[in-house]
DNA sequence: ATGGCTTCGGTTCGAAGA
């Protein structure tokens, strides 16, 4: 089974590129982030013509996540409050969470808040959001041991996940508090699928649009698949496909593809 | 180098992204 994650920065702008990629990479599940469209306006038809089922949680202008699956998913829910208490309703105003189960595997598709800059209100929101995410995943783990949490985390955990022309100290996406918040989540029993196969640095999933960052390979690895132990054992490969980043008018992120051994 | 570039909304620049 192949599970891909891709922040496409507007599904309407990127529709042709995503469909072309999906034709060449017929993954079982494609997790999209930053779809930037309400569900009623999501361009469904080209995906459905390829035989995919769509599960959406979108909003106007910002954020938005989608699960695009070859097989029908079960137990699909959106947001934190479907799993946690309704007292957290404010956390679902921004559409950043969708989950569903395929072949006994729960896939959680996330768009973690960016956080703007360390010390801002958005940074504080990111840290609080990660705390809620931890409770959410803790809840899911009670009923399902096999979980793949993937998406745009907006966090690079190690120096080797970041090009060397940036000083990570207190940089957004690399600051100690957000890294610790992510480590606190992983400590519940998740491991980075990419690092099962690739230990060296220099592999990135996001390059700034500005300053010709892609051409100079000034990137960050911030798009991840985190797996519970049995799934981690089943992981056969985890590849960043930089090809779409080379196209004209690309997303600033590249897709990342996880392959799991069939059971 | 508080900029560089891209998207959205709703009119054409400001906000947000990372």
mmCIF file of N, CA and C in Angstrom, chain A residues 29-154:
data_model
loop_
_atom_site.group_PDB
_atom_site.id
_atom_site.type_symbol
_atom_site.label_atom_id
_atom_site.label_comp_id
_atom_site.label_asym_id
_atom_site.label_seq_id
_atom_site.Cartn_x
_atom_site.Cartn_y
_atom_site.Cartn_z
ATOM 1 N N UNK A 29 -3.600 6.045 -1.220
ATOM 2 C CA UNK A 29 -4.180 7.190 -0.518
ATOM 3 C C UNK A 29 -3.280 8.406 -0.729
ATOM 4 N N UNK A 30 -3.890 9.515 -1.123
ATOM 5 C CA UNK A 30 -3.163 10.779 -1.240
ATOM 6 C C UNK A 30 -3.734 11.750 -0.209
ATOM 7 N N UNK A 31 -2.860 12.213 0.684
ATOM 8 C CA UNK A 31 -3.265 13.171 1.719
ATOM 9 C C UNK A 31 -2.859 14.564 1.267
ATOM 10 N N UNK A 32 -3.838 15.421 1.067
ATOM 11 C CA UNK A 32 -3.559 16.779 0.596
ATOM 12 C C UNK A 32 -3.722 17.782 1.726
ATOM 13 N N UNK A 33 -2.884 18.817 1.692
ATOM 14 C CA UNK A 33 -3.028 19.940 2.618
ATOM 15 C C UNK A 33 -3.039 21.250 1.841
ATOM 16 N N UNK A 34 -3.590 22.265 2.486
ATOM 17 C CA UNK A 34 -3.750 23.602 1.898
ATOM 18 C C UNK A 34 -4.542 23.545 0.593
ATOM 19 N N UNK A 35 -5.695 22.883 0.660
ATOM 20 C CA UNK A 35 -6.558 22.834 -0.515
ATOM 21 C C UNK A 35 -7.214 24.188 -0.786
ATOM 22 N N UNK A 36 -7.424 24.974 0.258
ATOM 23 C CA UNK A 36 -7.889 26.364 0.127
ATOM 24 C C UNK A 36 -9.224 26.509 -0.583
ATOM 25 N N UNK A 37 -10.145 25.572 -0.322
ATOM 26 C CA UNK A 37 -11.449 25.666 -0.984
ATOM 27 C C UNK A 37 -12.504 25.003 -0.091
ATOM 28 N N UNK A 38 -13.706 25.575 -0.096
ATOM 29 C CA UNK A 38 -14.798 24.937 0.644
ATOM 30 C C UNK A 38 -15.185 23.638 -0.069
ATOM 31 N N UNK A 39 -15.757 22.700 0.692
ATOM 32 C CA UNK A 39 -16.016 21.359 0.161
ATOM 33 C C UNK A 39 -16.923 21.399 -1.078
ATOM 34 N N UNK A 40 -17.901 22.309 -1.072
ATOM 35 C CA UNK A 40 -18.849 22.370 -2.189
ATOM 36 C C UNK A 40 -18.157 22.746 -3.498
ATOM 37 N N UNK A 41 -17.041 23.446 -3.410
ATOM 38 C CA UNK A 41 -16.341 23.903 -4.622
ATOM 39 C C UNK A 41 -15.115 23.057 -4.956
ATOM 40 N N UNK A 42 -14.868 21.986 -4.201
ATOM 41 C CA UNK A 42 -13.697 21.146 -4.462
ATOM 42 C C UNK A 42 -13.826 20.513 -5.854
ATOM 43 N N UNK A 43 -12.779 20.573 -6.671
ATOM 44 C CA UNK A 43 -12.853 19.989 -8.016
ATOM 45 C C UNK A 43 -12.776 18.469 -7.969
ATOM 46 N N UNK A 44 -13.932 17.828 -7.753
ATOM 47 C CA UNK A 44 -13.969 16.384 -7.488
ATOM 48 C C UNK A 44 -13.787 15.519 -8.730
ATOM 49 N N UNK A 45 -14.315 15.988 -9.867
ATOM 50 C CA UNK A 45 -14.604 15.063 -10.979
ATOM 51 C C UNK A 45 -13.355 14.367 -11.527
ATOM 52 N N UNK A 46 -12.260 15.090 -11.707
ATOM 53 C CA UNK A 46 -11.076 14.456 -12.302
ATOM 54 C C UNK A 46 -10.506 13.369 -11.387
ATOM 55 N N UNK A 47 -10.617 13.580 -10.059
ATOM 56 C CA UNK A 47 -10.183 12.548 -9.119
ATOM 57 C C UNK A 47 -11.091 11.328 -9.226
ATOM 58 N N UNK A 48 -12.394 11.596 -9.293
ATOM 59 C CA UNK A 48 -13.369 10.501 -9.341
ATOM 60 C C UNK A 48 -13.256 9.720 -10.645
ATOM 61 N N UNK A 49 -12.916 10.414 -11.725
ATOM 62 C CA UNK A 49 -12.717 9.715 -12.996
ATOM 63 C C UNK A 49 -11.541 8.749 -12.929
ATOM 64 N N UNK A 50 -10.568 9.047 -12.052
ATOM 65 C CA UNK A 50 -9.433 8.134 -11.856
ATOM 66 C C UNK A 50 -9.777 7.012 -10.878
ATOM 67 N N UNK A 51 -11.005 7.032 -10.353
ATOM 68 C CA UNK A 51 -11.450 5.953 -9.481
ATOM 69 C C UNK A 51 -11.241 6.214 -8.005
ATOM 70 N N UNK A 52 -11.011 7.469 -7.648
ATOM 71 C CA UNK A 52 -10.746 7.778 -6.242
ATOM 72 C C UNK A 52 -12.002 8.246 -5.510
ATOM 73 N N UNK A 53 -12.038 7.936 -4.212
ATOM 74 C CA UNK A 53 -13.063 8.460 -3.306
ATOM 75 C C UNK A 53 -12.481 9.666 -2.583
ATOM 76 N N UNK A 54 -13.318 10.676 -2.332
ATOM 77 C CA UNK A 54 -12.837 11.911 -1.728
ATOM 78 C C UNK A 54 -13.460 12.141 -0.359
ATOM 79 N N UNK A 55 -12.650 12.569 0.581
ATOM 80 C CA UNK A 55 -13.096 12.936 1.923
ATOM 81 C C UNK A 55 -12.462 14.287 2.232
ATOM 82 N N UNK A 56 -13.310 15.281 2.522
ATOM 83 C CA UNK A 56 -12.844 16.664 2.503
ATOM 84 C C UNK A 56 -13.113 17.393 3.809
ATOM 85 N N UNK A 57 -12.202 18.287 4.149
ATOM 86 C CA UNK A 57 -12.475 19.264 5.193
ATOM 87 C C UNK A 57 -11.793 20.563 4.790
ATOM 88 N N UNK A 58 -12.566 21.393 4.113
ATOM 89 C CA UNK A 58 -11.983 22.611 3.539
ATOM 90 C C UNK A 58 -12.604 23.870 4.109
ATOM 91 N N UNK A 59 -11.984 24.992 3.808
ATOM 92 C CA UNK A 59 -12.518 26.299 4.171
ATOM 93 C C UNK A 59 -12.078 27.290 3.105
ATOM 94 N N UNK A 60 -12.661 28.477 3.163
ATOM 95 C CA UNK A 60 -12.349 29.497 2.180
ATOM 96 C C UNK A 60 -10.934 30.053 2.403
ATOM 97 N N UNK A 61 -10.185 30.172 1.361
ATOM 98 C CA UNK A 61 -8.893 30.896 1.331
ATOM 99 C C UNK A 61 -7.709 30.195 1.980
ATOM 100 N N UNK A 62 -7.938 29.619 3.163
ATOM 101 C CA UNK A 62 -6.813 29.100 3.932
ATOM 102 C C UNK A 62 -7.006 27.628 4.303
ATOM 103 N N UNK A 63 -5.874 26.985 4.624
ATOM 104 C CA UNK A 63 -5.905 25.639 5.206
ATOM 105 C C UNK A 63 -6.662 24.663 4.296
ATOM 106 N N UNK A 64 -7.317 23.683 4.894
ATOM 107 C CA UNK A 64 -8.071 22.688 4.131
ATOM 108 C C UNK A 64 -7.257 21.429 3.902
ATOM 109 N N UNK A 65 -7.855 20.269 4.257
ATOM 110 C CA UNK A 65 -7.200 18.977 4.067
ATOM 111 C C UNK A 65 -8.159 18.040 3.336
ATOM 112 N N UNK A 66 -7.584 17.051 2.646
ATOM 113 C CA UNK A 66 -8.400 16.087 1.907
ATOM 114 C C UNK A 66 -7.720 14.733 1.900
ATOM 115 N N UNK A 67 -8.556 13.679 1.969
ATOM 116 C CA UNK A 67 -8.080 12.312 1.784
ATOM 117 C C UNK A 67 -8.622 11.824 0.450
ATOM 118 N N UNK A 68 -7.732 11.419 -0.430
ATOM 119 C CA UNK A 68 -8.101 10.929 -1.755
ATOM 120 C C UNK A 68 -7.725 9.453 -1.768
ATOM 121 N N UNK A 69 -8.724 8.563 -1.800
ATOM 122 C CA UNK A 69 -8.437 7.145 -1.564
ATOM 123 C C UNK A 69 -9.019 6.246 -2.651
ATOM 124 N N UNK A 70 -8.208 5.303 -3.093
ATOM 125 C CA UNK A 70 -8.646 4.352 -4.124
ATOM 126 C C UNK A 70 -9.786 3.475 -3.593
ATOM 127 N N UNK A 71 -9.626 2.977 -2.353
ATOM 128 C CA UNK A 71 -10.703 2.229 -1.713
ATOM 129 C C UNK A 71 -11.490 3.167 -0.807
ATOM 130 N N UNK A 72 -12.723 2.794 -0.501
ATOM 131 C CA UNK A 72 -13.497 3.593 0.437
ATOM 132 C C UNK A 72 -12.871 3.514 1.819
ATOM 133 N N UNK A 73 -12.865 4.621 2.502
ATOM 134 C CA UNK A 73 -12.378 4.654 3.876
ATOM 135 C C UNK A 73 -13.540 4.431 4.831
ATOM 136 N N UNK A 74 -13.229 3.944 6.033
ATOM 137 C CA UNK A 74 -14.252 3.853 7.077
ATOM 138 C C UNK A 74 -13.827 4.723 8.253
ATOM 139 N N UNK A 75 -14.798 4.995 9.132
ATOM 140 C CA UNK A 75 -14.544 5.805 10.331
ATOM 141 C C UNK A 75 -13.864 7.139 10.004
ATOM 142 N N UNK A 76 -14.370 7.819 8.993
ATOM 143 C CA UNK A 76 -13.804 9.116 8.616
ATOM 144 C C UNK A 76 -14.358 10.197 9.541
ATOM 145 N N UNK A 77 -13.474 10.993 10.118
ATOM 146 C CA UNK A 77 -13.906 12.154 10.897
ATOM 147 C C UNK A 77 -12.997 13.329 10.591
ATOM 148 N N UNK A 78 -13.529 14.528 10.796
ATOM 149 C CA UNK A 78 -12.743 15.732 10.581
ATOM 150 C C UNK A 78 -12.629 16.504 11.894
ATOM 151 N N UNK A 79 -11.477 17.131 12.082
ATOM 152 C CA UNK A 79 -11.278 17.974 13.253
ATOM 153 C C UNK A 79 -10.962 17.180 14.504
ATOM 154 N N UNK A 80 -10.610 17.929 15.559
ATOM 155 C CA UNK A 80 -10.279 17.312 16.842
ATOM 156 C C UNK A 80 -11.524 16.900 17.623
ATOM 157 N N UNK A 81 -12.598 17.704 17.500
ATOM 158 C CA UNK A 81 -13.729 17.524 18.409
ATOM 159 C C UNK A 81 -14.506 16.249 18.136
ATOM 160 N N UNK A 82 -14.362 15.682 16.925
ATOM 161 C CA UNK A 82 -15.022 14.408 16.643
ATOM 162 C C UNK A 82 -14.485 13.318 17.567
ATOM 163 N N UNK A 83 -13.244 13.491 18.019
ATOM 164 C CA UNK A 83 -12.593 12.498 18.871
ATOM 165 C C UNK A 83 -12.515 12.986 20.317
ATOM 166 N N UNK A 84 -12.199 14.258 20.472
ATOM 167 C CA UNK A 84 -12.097 14.841 21.811
ATOM 168 C C UNK A 84 -13.428 15.500 22.182
ATOM 169 N N UNK A 85 -13.406 16.323 23.197
ATOM 170 C CA UNK A 85 -14.655 16.915 23.673
ATOM 171 C C UNK A 85 -15.076 18.138 22.859
ATOM 172 N N UNK A 86 -16.389 18.384 22.852
ATOM 173 C CA UNK A 86 -16.929 19.544 22.148
ATOM 174 C C UNK A 86 -16.452 20.864 22.744
ATOM 175 N N UNK A 87 -15.871 20.778 23.945
ATOM 176 C CA UNK A 87 -15.343 22.002 24.561
ATOM 177 C C UNK A 87 -14.190 22.586 23.749
ATOM 178 N N UNK A 88 -13.654 21.775 22.826
ATOM 179 C CA UNK A 88 -12.509 22.230 22.027
ATOM 180 C C UNK A 88 -12.935 22.744 20.653
ATOM 181 N N UNK A 89 -14.236 23.060 20.508
ATOM 182 C CA UNK A 89 -14.792 23.405 19.205
ATOM 183 C C UNK A 89 -14.009 24.502 18.481
ATOM 184 N N UNK A 90 -13.480 25.444 19.243
ATOM 185 C CA UNK A 90 -12.738 26.548 18.623
ATOM 186 C C UNK A 90 -11.527 26.048 17.831
ATOM 187 N N UNK A 91 -11.012 24.878 18.207
ATOM 188 C CA UNK A 91 -9.826 24.345 17.521
ATOM 189 C C UNK A 91 -10.150 23.796 16.140
ATOM 190 N N UNK A 92 -11.421 23.686 15.810
ATOM 191 C CA UNK A 92 -11.792 23.149 14.504
ATOM 192 C C UNK A 92 -12.269 24.218 13.532
ATOM 193 N N UNK A 93 -12.160 25.495 13.944
ATOM 194 C CA UNK A 93 -12.509 26.556 13.003
ATOM 195 C C UNK A 93 -11.567 26.532 11.811
ATOM 196 N N UNK A 94 -10.286 26.263 12.069
ATOM 197 C CA UNK A 94 -9.317 26.093 10.982
ATOM 198 C C UNK A 94 -9.294 24.612 10.594
ATOM 199 N N UNK A 95 -9.486 24.358 9.315
ATOM 200 C CA UNK A 95 -9.619 22.963 8.845
ATOM 201 C C UNK A 95 -8.242 22.367 8.579
ATOM 202 N N UNK A 96 -7.782 21.585 9.572
ATOM 203 C CA UNK A 96 -6.404 21.084 9.527
ATOM 204 C C UNK A 96 -6.288 19.594 9.821
ATOM 205 N N UNK A 97 -7.397 18.910 10.071
ATOM 206 C CA UNK A 97 -7.349 17.517 10.515
ATOM 207 C C UNK A 97 -8.436 16.692 9.818
ATOM 208 N N UNK A 98 -8.036 15.573 9.226
ATOM 209 C CA UNK A 98 -9.011 14.593 8.715
ATOM 210 C C UNK A 98 -8.393 13.207 8.864
ATOM 211 N N UNK A 99 -9.232 12.237 9.195
ATOM 212 C CA UNK A 99 -8.728 10.881 9.415
ATOM 213 C C UNK A 99 -9.717 9.850 8.898
ATOM 214 N N UNK A 100 -9.191 8.703 8.501
ATOM 215 C CA UNK A 100 -10.023 7.590 8.068
ATOM 216 C C UNK A 100 -9.217 6.303 8.136
ATOM 217 N N UNK A 101 -9.933 5.164 8.037
ATOM 218 C CA UNK A 101 -9.281 3.859 8.179
ATOM 219 C C UNK A 101 -9.380 3.084 6.874
ATOM 220 N N UNK A 102 -8.253 2.487 6.466
ATOM 221 C CA UNK A 102 -8.205 1.630 5.283
ATOM 222 C C UNK A 102 -7.416 0.378 5.643
ATOM 223 N N UNK A 103 -8.012 -0.777 5.392
ATOM 224 C CA UNK A 103 -7.357 -2.066 5.691
ATOM 225 C C UNK A 103 -6.791 -2.104 7.113
ATOM 226 N N UNK A 104 -7.550 -1.614 8.058
ATOM 227 C CA UNK A 104 -7.131 -1.655 9.459
ATOM 228 C C UNK A 104 -6.081 -0.631 9.844
ATOM 229 N N UNK A 105 -5.718 0.239 8.910
ATOM 230 C CA UNK A 105 -4.730 1.285 9.199
ATOM 231 C C UNK A 105 -5.445 2.622 9.310
ATOM 232 N N UNK A 106 -5.263 3.295 10.443
ATOM 233 C CA UNK A 106 -5.827 4.633 10.569
ATOM 234 C C UNK A 106 -4.844 5.646 10.022
ATOM 235 N N UNK A 107 -5.299 6.415 9.049
ATOM 236 C CA UNK A 107 -4.478 7.474 8.467
ATOM 237 C C UNK A 107 -4.970 8.807 9.003
ATOM 238 N N UNK A 108 -4.046 9.572 9.581
ATOM 239 C CA UNK A 108 -4.368 10.904 10.089
ATOM 240 C C UNK A 108 -3.627 11.915 9.225
ATOM 241 N N UNK A 109 -4.382 12.751 8.540
ATOM 242 C CA UNK A 109 -3.815 13.738 7.625
ATOM 243 C C UNK A 109 -3.859 15.118 8.285
ATOM 244 N N UNK A 110 -2.688 15.734 8.473
ATOM 245 C CA UNK A 110 -2.577 16.970 9.253
ATOM 246 C C UNK A 110 -1.980 18.120 8.457
ATOM 247 N N UNK A 111 -2.488 19.304 8.742
ATOM 248 C CA UNK A 111 -1.805 20.523 8.319
ATOM 249 C C UNK A 111 -1.524 21.329 9.590
ATOM 250 N N UNK A 112 -0.338 21.171 10.121
ATOM 251 C CA UNK A 112 0.040 21.823 11.377
ATOM 252 C C UNK A 112 0.204 23.327 11.134
ATOM 253 N N UNK A 113 -0.272 24.165 12.063
ATOM 254 C CA UNK A 113 -0.131 25.617 11.872
ATOM 255 C C UNK A 113 1.329 26.013 11.648
ATOM 256 N N UNK A 114 1.497 27.028 10.847
ATOM 257 C CA UNK A 114 2.850 27.493 10.502
ATOM 258 C C UNK A 114 3.538 28.181 11.675
ATOM 259 N N UNK A 115 2.819 29.066 12.358
ATOM 260 C CA UNK A 115 3.400 29.722 13.519
ATOM 261 C C UNK A 115 4.056 31.069 13.276
ATOM 262 N N UNK A 116 4.099 31.506 12.023
ATOM 263 C CA UNK A 116 4.622 32.844 11.657
ATOM 264 C C UNK A 116 6.063 33.061 12.119
ATOM 265 N N UNK A 117 6.245 33.462 13.351
ATOM 266 C CA UNK A 117 7.585 33.700 13.897
ATOM 267 C C UNK A 117 7.553 33.417 15.391
ATOM 268 N N UNK A 118 8.702 32.983 15.909
ATOM 269 C CA UNK A 118 8.789 32.656 17.333
ATOM 270 C C UNK A 118 8.403 33.880 18.167
ATOM 271 N N UNK A 119 7.554 33.658 19.144
ATOM 272 C CA UNK A 119 7.159 34.743 20.036
ATOM 273 C C UNK A 119 5.865 35.436 19.649
ATOM 274 N N UNK A 120 5.328 35.130 18.473
ATOM 275 C CA UNK A 120 4.080 35.755 18.049
ATOM 276 C C UNK A 120 2.881 34.977 18.600
ATOM 277 N N UNK A 121 1.693 35.578 18.442
ATOM 278 C CA UNK A 121 0.466 34.912 18.855
ATOM 279 C C UNK A 121 0.249 33.629 18.032
ATOM 280 N N UNK A 122 0.628 33.660 16.766
ATOM 281 C CA UNK A 122 0.477 32.469 15.920
ATOM 282 C C UNK A 122 1.399 31.341 16.376
ATOM 283 N N UNK A 123 2.552 31.711 16.870
ATOM 284 C CA UNK A 123 3.480 30.707 17.414
ATOM 285 C C UNK A 123 2.876 30.043 18.651
ATOM 286 N N UNK A 124 2.301 30.860 19.517
ATOM 287 C CA UNK A 124 1.639 30.321 20.714
ATOM 288 C C UNK A 124 0.489 29.399 20.314
ATOM 289 N N UNK A 125 -0.236 29.789 19.270
ATOM 290 C CA UNK A 125 -1.337 28.953 18.763
ATOM 291 C C UNK A 125 -0.801 27.606 18.277
ATOM 292 N N UNK A 126 0.312 27.644 17.549
ATOM 293 C CA UNK A 126 0.927 26.401 17.053
ATOM 294 C C UNK A 126 1.275 25.461 18.200
ATOM 295 N N UNK A 127 1.867 26.006 19.260
ATOM 296 C CA UNK A 127 2.263 25.183 20.412
ATOM 297 C C UNK A 127 1.029 24.597 21.112
ATOM 298 N N UNK A 128 -0.014 25.409 21.266
ATOM 299 C CA UNK A 128 -1.230 24.906 21.908
ATOM 300 C C UNK A 128 -1.900 23.860 21.026
ATOM 301 N N UNK A 129 -1.879 24.100 19.726
ATOM 302 C CA UNK A 129 -2.480 23.164 18.766
ATOM 303 C C UNK A 129 -1.791 21.797 18.859
ATOM 304 N N UNK A 130 -0.474 21.808 18.997
ATOM 305 C CA UNK A 130 0.289 20.551 19.099
ATOM 306 C C UNK A 130 -0.053 19.808 20.393
ATOM 307 N N UNK A 131 -0.366 20.547 21.445
ATOM 308 C CA UNK A 131 -0.797 19.904 22.701
ATOM 309 C C UNK A 131 -2.141 19.222 22.525
ATOM 310 N N UNK A 132 -3.062 19.890 21.807
ATOM 311 C CA UNK A 132 -4.362 19.278 21.531
ATOM 312 C C UNK A 132 -4.172 18.057 20.635
ATOM 313 N N UNK A 133 -3.283 18.169 19.663
ATOM 314 C CA UNK A 133 -3.004 17.041 18.769
ATOM 315 C C UNK A 133 -2.530 15.823 19.564
ATOM 316 N N UNK A 134 -1.718 16.060 20.567
ATOM 317 C CA UNK A 134 -1.222 14.949 21.384
ATOM 318 C C UNK A 134 -2.379 14.218 22.070
ATOM 319 N N UNK A 135 -3.312 14.993 22.634
ATOM 320 C CA UNK A 135 -4.481 14.380 23.283
ATOM 321 C C UNK A 135 -5.328 13.620 22.263
ATOM 322 N N UNK A 136 -5.467 14.211 21.092
ATOM 323 C CA UNK A 136 -6.253 13.593 20.013
ATOM 324 C C UNK A 136 -5.655 12.242 19.613
ATOM 325 N N UNK A 137 -4.347 12.203 19.417
ATOM 326 C CA UNK A 137 -3.692 10.954 18.997
ATOM 327 C C UNK A 137 -3.698 9.921 20.126
ATOM 328 N N UNK A 138 -3.573 10.417 21.349
ATOM 329 C CA UNK A 138 -3.638 9.533 22.508
ATOM 330 C C UNK A 138 -4.982 8.800 22.522
ATOM 331 N N UNK A 139 -6.040 9.528 22.225
ATOM 332 C CA UNK A 139 -7.382 8.954 22.149
ATOM 333 C C UNK A 139 -7.480 7.923 21.035
ATOM 334 N N UNK A 140 -6.956 8.264 19.859
ATOM 335 C CA UNK A 140 -7.038 7.338 18.724
ATOM 336 C C UNK A 140 -6.274 6.054 19.007
ATOM 337 N N UNK A 141 -5.146 6.181 19.707
ATOM 338 C CA UNK A 141 -4.313 5.004 19.994
ATOM 339 C C UNK A 141 -5.041 3.989 20.878
ATOM 340 N N UNK A 142 -6.007 4.454 21.669
ATOM 341 C CA UNK A 142 -6.741 3.552 22.547
ATOM 342 C C UNK A 142 -7.541 2.521 21.751
ATOM 343 N N UNK A 143 -8.012 2.928 20.562
ATOM 344 C CA UNK A 143 -8.868 2.025 19.796
ATOM 345 C C UNK A 143 -8.181 1.458 18.551
ATOM 346 N N UNK A 144 -7.004 1.957 18.217
ATOM 347 C CA UNK A 144 -6.373 1.518 16.967
ATOM 348 C C UNK A 144 -4.850 1.537 17.110
ATOM 349 N N UNK A 145 -4.215 0.356 17.112
ATOM 350 C CA UNK A 145 -2.755 0.324 17.289
ATOM 351 C C UNK A 145 -1.964 0.736 16.047
ATOM 352 N N UNK A 146 -2.556 0.589 14.853
ATOM 353 C CA UNK A 146 -1.806 0.875 13.618
ATOM 354 C C UNK A 146 -2.220 2.231 13.063
ATOM 355 N N UNK A 147 -1.365 3.228 13.264
ATOM 356 C CA UNK A 147 -1.692 4.586 12.842
ATOM 357 C C UNK A 147 -0.546 5.177 12.030
ATOM 358 N N UNK A 148 -0.919 5.805 10.918
ATOM 359 C CA UNK A 148 0.020 6.587 10.110
ATOM 360 C C UNK A 148 -0.408 8.044 10.205
ATOM 361 N N UNK A 149 0.404 8.846 10.888
ATOM 362 C CA UNK A 149 0.130 10.281 10.997
ATOM 363 C C UNK A 149 1.019 10.982 9.987
ATOM 364 N N UNK A 150 0.405 11.609 9.000
ATOM 365 C CA UNK A 150 1.236 12.241 7.980
ATOM 366 C C UNK A 150 0.692 13.615 7.629
ATOM 367 N N UNK A 151 1.511 14.365 6.911
ATOM 368 C CA UNK A 151 1.093 15.690 6.494
ATOM 369 C C UNK A 151 2.214 16.703 6.544
ATOM 370 N N UNK A 152 1.783 17.975 6.510
ATOM 371 C CA UNK A 152 2.719 19.097 6.585
ATOM 372 C C UNK A 152 2.822 19.499 8.048
ATOM 373 N N UNK A 153 3.937 19.149 8.683
ATOM 374 C CA UNK A 153 4.111 19.418 10.111
ATOM 375 C C UNK A 153 4.674 20.810 10.388
ATOM 376 N N UNK A 154 5.216 21.449 9.396
ATOM 377 C CA UNK A 154 5.838 22.759 9.596
ATOM 378 C C UNK A 154 6.876 22.734 10.721
#
